[in-house]
């Protein structure tokens, strides 16, 4: 398995987010990647550093709105070093602050997803893990939200869809409203998500079981909302169902939107999974879905545990 990360990942470093006006520490911290890298290295993997924030621009322009991209780029660059702001426009909540380097770091994160898509499309390549930060699955066509600016998984899926059928399996704790929105009316990209029920958690507006796609995309979106009291048994049984949905679609490529915020002691989320359960999560995916696979990092905020969570997951999914 190839592992890649961006040289500039730590340069987007907001301090705060706002929950109904109350300031709280920003959960999506650079140390998340530091810890994930450590977990990979403990497994004997050698993460490759990528220093490229410009090559993703054309693909980003092809997916996101021009006015949104320009705003993000110009507004970021105008912020003094060390300061941050919650923009008033092109934003859907108060969880996506801008800093001077936000655009560059988000573009670098997107580039990892694109390198990953390119790699798994090649004959004989197996799995690539893109240590994306910031995450992407909440970002929509013209809005940032939920720590996300550009939709990394959707960028990779768009690239891969030119060469074959693509399935996205999203196992972050939160529903990937952005990713779903890009492919809702398309049949060439399947979006399957397993997440905490939006009835009681973020992003509230989407991820319900009755959202199955529309027009040509009908039947090509599947949502598996889970209750608050989810046990590892229920989680793994539902994951198997989600995997069976992917198998029935018979994709050429698999993208996994990978979140570790399902860990029971995640500071902002948590869905009952213990450290050791991640090996079974990985194993279930590997045993059911033997396709060229791109792992894209989304959430997961327990920085003390992340290195162990990733180690267990990769042990399970590795070929
Ligand atoms: C991003 B990803 C907590 C409110 C929720 C935003 C969550 C964004 C999650 N008080 N904060 O899907 O992990
Ligand atoms: Zn999440």
Coordinates of C-alpha atoms and ligand atoms in Angstrom, one line a residue:
X1 CA 0.0 0.0 0.0
X2 CA 1.2 3.5 -1.0
X3 CA 0.7 6.2 1.6
X4 CA 0.9 9.9 0.7
X5 CA 0.7 13.2 2.6
X6 CA 1.1 16.9 1.8
X7 CA 4.2 18.8 2.9
X8 CA 2.1 21.8 3.9
X9 CA -0.6 20.0 5.9
X10 CA 0.0 21.9 9.1
X11 CA -0.2 25.4 7.6
X12 CA -4.0 25.6 7.9
X13 CA -4.3 25.9 11.6
X14 CA -7.5 27.6 12.9
X15 CA -7.9 27.8 16.7
X16 CA -11.6 28.0 17.0
X17 CA -15.0 26.9 15.8
X18 CA -18.4 28.2 16.9
X19 CA -21.3 26.1 18.1
X20 CA -24.5 28.3 18.2
X21 CA -22.2 31.3 18.9
X22 CA -20.1 29.6 21.6
X23 CA -16.4 29.5 20.8
X24 CA -14.8 26.1 21.2
X25 CA -11.3 24.8 20.3
X26 CA -11.0 23.7 16.7
X27 CA -11.1 19.9 16.5
X28 CA -9.6 19.4 13.0
X29 CA -6.0 19.9 14.1
X30 CA -2.7 19.3 12.2
X31 CA -1.6 16.8 14.8
X32 CA -4.2 14.5 13.4
X33 CA -2.0 13.8 10.4
X34 CA 1.1 13.6 12.5
X35 CA -0.5 10.8 14.5
X36 CA -1.9 9.0 11.4
X37 CA 1.6 9.1 9.9
X38 CA 3.0 7.6 13.0
X39 CA 0.5 4.7 12.9
X40 CA 1.4 4.1 9.2
X41 CA 5.1 4.0 10.1
X42 CA 4.6 1.6 12.9
X43 CA 3.1 -0.8 10.3
X44 CA 6.3 -0.5 8.3
X45 CA 4.7 1.7 5.6
X46 CA 6.8 4.6 4.2
X47 CA 4.6 7.7 3.7
X48 CA 5.7 9.8 0.7
X49 CA 5.7 13.6 1.1
X50 CA 4.0 15.5 -1.8
X51 CA 4.8 19.2 -2.3
X52 CA 2.3 20.3 -4.9
X53 CA -0.5 22.8 -4.3
X54 CA -1.0 24.0 -7.9
X55 CA -1.7 20.9 -10.0
X56 CA -5.2 20.3 -8.6
X57 CA -6.5 23.7 -9.8
X58 CA -8.0 22.5 -13.1
X59 CA -9.8 19.6 -11.5
X60 CA -11.1 21.8 -8.7
X61 CA -12.4 24.3 -11.3
X62 CA -14.1 21.5 -13.1
X63 CA -16.0 20.4 -9.9
X64 CA -16.6 23.6 -7.8
X65 CA -18.0 27.0 -8.7
X66 CA -15.7 29.6 -10.1
X67 CA -16.9 32.4 -7.8
X68 CA -16.5 30.1 -4.8
X69 CA -13.0 29.1 -5.7
X70 CA -11.9 32.7 -6.4
X71 CA -13.4 33.8 -3.1
X72 CA -11.6 31.1 -1.1
X73 CA -8.3 31.9 -2.9
X74 CA -8.4 35.6 -2.6
X75 CA -9.9 35.9 0.8
X76 CA -7.4 33.4 2.3
X77 CA -4.5 35.2 0.9
X78 CA -5.7 38.6 2.4
X79 CA -5.7 37.2 5.9
X80 CA -2.7 38.2 8.0
X81 CA -0.5 35.4 9.3
X82 CA -1.9 33.9 12.5
X83 CA -5.4 35.3 12.2
X84 CA -8.6 33.6 11.1
X85 CA -12.1 34.5 10.1
X86 CA -15.5 32.9 9.6
X87 CA -16.6 34.0 6.1
X88 CA -20.1 35.4 5.6
X89 CA -20.6 33.9 2.2
X90 CA -20.0 30.5 0.4
X91 CA -20.3 28.8 3.8
X92 CA -23.1 26.6 5.2
X93 CA -22.1 26.6 8.9
X94 CA -19.5 28.0 11.3
X95 CA -17.1 25.1 11.2
X96 CA -14.9 26.2 8.3
X97 CA -12.7 29.2 9.3
X98 CA -10.3 30.7 6.8
X99 CA -6.6 31.3 7.5
X100 CA -3.9 32.8 5.3
X101 CA -3.0 29.3 4.1
X102 CA -6.4 27.6 3.9
X103 CA -6.6 27.7 0.1
X104 CA -3.1 26.3 -0.5
X105 CA -3.6 23.5 2.1
X106 CA -7.0 22.6 0.7
X107 CA -5.6 22.5 -2.8
X108 CA -2.7 20.4 -1.6
X109 CA -5.1 18.0 0.1
X110 CA -7.1 17.8 -3.2
X111 CA -4.0 17.0 -5.1
X112 CA -3.4 13.9 -2.9
X113 CA -6.8 12.6 -3.9
X114 CA -6.0 13.2 -7.6
X115 CA -2.6 11.5 -7.3
X116 CA -4.4 8.6 -5.7
X117 CA -7.0 8.3 -8.4
X118 CA -4.3 8.3 -11.0
X119 CA -2.4 5.6 -9.2
X120 CA -5.2 3.1 -8.6
X121 CA -6.3 3.5 -12.3
X122 CA -3.0 1.9 -13.4
X123 CA -2.9 -1.8 -14.0
X124 CA -1.3 -3.7 -11.2
X125 CA -1.5 -1.1 -8.5
X126 CA -3.5 -2.0 -5.5
X127 CA -4.3 0.4 -2.7
X128 CA -3.3 4.0 -2.0
X129 CA -4.0 5.9 1.3
X130 CA -4.2 9.7 0.8
X131 CA -3.7 11.4 4.2
X132 CA -5.9 14.4 3.2
X133 CA -6.3 17.4 5.5
X134 CA -8.5 19.3 5.4
X135 CA -11.2 16.7 4.8
X136 CA -13.6 17.1 2.0
X137 CA -16.9 15.2 2.1
X138 CA -19.1 18.0 3.4
X139 CA -17.9 20.5 0.7
X140 CA -20.5 21.2 -1.9
X141 CA -20.3 22.9 -5.4
X142 CA -20.2 26.5 -3.9
X143 CA -19.8 26.1 -0.2
X144 CA -17.4 25.1 2.5
X145 CA -18.7 23.5 5.6
X146 CA -17.8 21.1 8.4
X147 CA -14.0 21.6 8.2
X148 CA -14.2 21.0 4.4
X149 CA -13.3 23.3 1.5
X150 CA -12.8 21.2 -1.6
X151 CA -14.4 17.7 -1.9
X152 CA -11.4 15.4 -2.2
X153 CA -13.4 12.2 -2.7
X154 CA -15.6 13.8 -5.4
X155 CA -12.5 15.1 -7.2
X156 CA -11.1 11.5 -7.2
X157 CA -14.4 10.0 -8.3
X158 CA -14.8 12.5 -11.1
X159 CA -11.3 11.6 -12.4
X160 CA -11.9 7.8 -12.1
X161 CA -15.4 8.0 -13.7
X162 CA -13.7 8.8 -17.0
X163 CA -12.2 5.3 -16.9
X164 CA -14.8 3.1 -15.3
X165 CA -17.5 2.6 -12.7
X166 CA -16.8 4.1 -9.3
X167 CA -18.2 3.3 -5.9
X168 CA -17.6 5.6 -2.9
X169 CA -18.0 4.0 0.5
X170 CA -18.2 6.7 3.2
X171 CA -17.5 5.4 6.7
X172 CA -16.9 8.7 8.4
X173 CA -19.3 9.2 11.4
X174 CA -21.0 12.1 9.6
X175 CA -23.0 11.9 6.4
X176 CA -21.0 13.2 3.4
X177 CA -23.6 15.6 2.1
X178 CA -21.2 17.2 -0.3
X179 CA -20.1 14.0 -2.0
X180 CA -23.7 12.8 -2.2
X181 CA -24.7 16.1 -3.9
X182 CA -22.2 15.8 -6.7
X183 CA -23.4 12.4 -7.9
X184 CA -27.1 12.4 -6.8
X185 CA -28.3 12.3 -10.4
X186 CA -25.5 10.2 -11.9
X187 CA -25.4 6.4 -12.4
X188 CA -21.7 6.2 -13.1
X189 CA -20.7 6.9 -9.4
X190 CA -22.3 5.0 -6.6
X191 CA -22.4 6.7 -3.2
X192 CA -22.9 4.5 -0.1
X193 CA -22.7 6.0 3.4
X194 CA -22.8 4.6 6.9
X195 CA -23.2 7.3 9.5
X196 CA -24.8 8.6 12.7
X197 CA -28.5 9.4 12.0
X198 CA -28.8 13.0 10.9
X199 CA -32.0 13.1 12.9
X200 CA -29.7 13.8 15.9
X201 CA -26.4 14.8 14.5
X202 CA -24.5 17.0 12.1
X203 CA -25.1 17.7 9.2
X204 CA -28.8 17.3 10.0
X205 CA -30.0 18.1 6.5
X206 CA -29.1 14.9 4.6
X207 CA -28.2 11.3 5.0
X208 CA -31.7 9.9 5.6
X209 CA -32.5 6.4 4.3
X210 CA -35.0 7.7 1.8
X211 CA -32.4 9.6 -0.1
X212 CA -31.6 7.2 -2.9
X213 CA -30.7 9.4 -5.8
X214 CA -32.8 10.9 -8.6
X215 CA -33.3 10.7 -12.3
X216 CA -30.5 8.6 -13.9
X217 CA -29.0 8.4 -10.4
X218 CA -32.0 6.8 -8.8
X219 CA -30.8 3.7 -6.8
X220 CA -27.2 4.9 -7.0
X221 CA -27.1 6.6 -3.6
X222 CA -27.6 4.6 -0.5
X223 CA -27.7 5.8 3.1
X224 CA -27.4 3.7 6.3
X225 CA -28.2 6.0 9.3
X226 CA -27.3 4.5 12.6
X227 CA -28.8 5.1 16.1
X228 CA -27.0 6.7 19.0
X229 CA -26.7 3.4 20.9
X230 CA -25.0 1.6 18.0
X231 CA -23.0 -1.4 19.1
X232 CA -19.9 -2.8 17.3
X233 CA -22.1 -5.8 16.2
X234 CA -24.8 -3.5 14.7
X235 CA -22.1 -1.4 13.1
X236 CA -20.4 -4.3 11.5
X237 CA -23.6 -5.9 10.3
X238 CA -24.6 -2.6 8.7
X239 CA -21.2 -2.2 7.1
X240 CA -21.6 -5.7 5.6
X241 CA -25.0 -4.5 4.1
X242 CA -23.3 -1.4 2.7
X243 CA -20.5 -3.5 1.2
X244 CA -23.1 -5.8 -0.4
X245 CA -24.7 -2.8 -2.1
X246 CA -21.3 -1.9 -3.5
X247 CA -20.7 -5.5 -4.7
X248 CA -24.1 -5.5 -6.5
X249 CA -23.0 -2.4 -8.4
X250 CA -19.8 -4.1 -9.6
X251 CA -17.5 -1.1 -9.7
X252 CA -14.1 -0.9 -11.3
X253 CA -12.8 1.3 -8.6
X254 CA -13.5 1.8 -4.9
X255 CA -13.0 5.1 -3.0
X256 CA -13.3 4.8 0.8
X257 CA -14.0 8.1 2.6
X258 CA -12.3 7.1 5.8
X259 CA -13.3 8.7 9.2
X260 CA -12.1 7.6 12.6
X261 CA -14.7 9.6 14.4
X262 CA -16.8 6.5 14.9
X263 CA -14.4 5.7 17.7
X264 CA -16.3 5.6 21.0
X265 CA -14.2 8.3 22.7
X266 CA -14.0 10.7 19.8
X267 CA -14.2 14.2 21.3
X268 CA -16.9 15.5 18.9
X269 CA -18.6 12.3 17.7
X270 CA -18.4 8.6 18.6
X271 CA -20.4 5.6 17.5
X272 CA -19.5 2.8 19.9
X273 CA -16.5 1.4 18.1
X274 CA -13.5 0.4 20.2
X275 CA -9.9 0.5 19.1
X276 CA -9.7 -3.2 18.2
X277 CA -12.9 -3.1 16.1
X278 CA -11.2 -1.2 13.4
X279 CA -9.3 -4.2 12.3
X280 CA -12.6 -5.9 11.6
X281 CA -13.9 -2.8 9.8
X282 CA -10.9 -3.0 7.5
X283 CA -11.1 -6.8 7.1
X284 CA -14.8 -6.6 6.2
X285 CA -14.1 -4.1 3.4
X286 CA -11.1 -6.1 2.1
X287 CA -13.0 -9.4 2.1
X288 CA -16.1 -8.0 0.4
X289 CA -14.6 -5.4 -1.9
X290 CA -11.6 -6.5 -3.8
X291 CA -11.2 -3.6 -6.2
X292 CA -8.4 -1.1 -6.8
X293 CA -8.9 1.0 -3.7
X294 CA -8.2 4.7 -2.8
X295 CA -8.5 5.5 0.9
X296 CA -9.2 9.2 1.5
X297 CA -8.9 10.6 5.0
X298 CA -11.9 12.4 6.3
X299 CA -12.6 12.9 10.0
X300 CA -11.4 11.4 13.3
X301 CA -10.4 13.7 16.2
X302 CA -9.1 11.7 19.1
X303 CA -5.4 12.6 18.6
X304 CA -4.2 10.4 21.4
X305 CA -5.8 7.3 19.7
X306 CA -5.6 8.0 16.0
X307 CA -2.3 6.3 15.4
X308 CA -3.7 3.1 16.9
X309 CA -7.0 3.3 15.1
X310 CA -5.3 3.7 11.7
X311 CA -2.9 0.9 12.5
X312 CA -5.8 -1.5 13.3
X313 CA -7.8 -0.4 10.2
X314 CA -4.9 -0.8 7.8
X315 CA -3.9 -4.2 9.3
X316 CA -7.4 -5.3 8.4
X317 CA -7.7 -3.8 4.9
X318 CA -4.2 -4.4 3.7
X319 CA -3.8 -7.1 1.0
Ligands
LIG1 C1 -16.4 16.8 9.7 B1 -16.1 15.4 9.3 C2 -19.9 19.9 17.3 C3 -20.6 20.3 16.1 C4 -20.2 19.6 14.8 C5 -18.8 19.9 12.8 C6 -18.5 18.5 12.4 C7 -17.8 18.4 11.1 C8 -17.3 17.0 10.9 N1 -20.3 20.6 18.5 N2 -19.0 20.1 14.2 O1 -17.3 14.7 8.8 O2 -15.5 14.6 10.3
LIG2 ZN1 -16.9 13.1 10.5

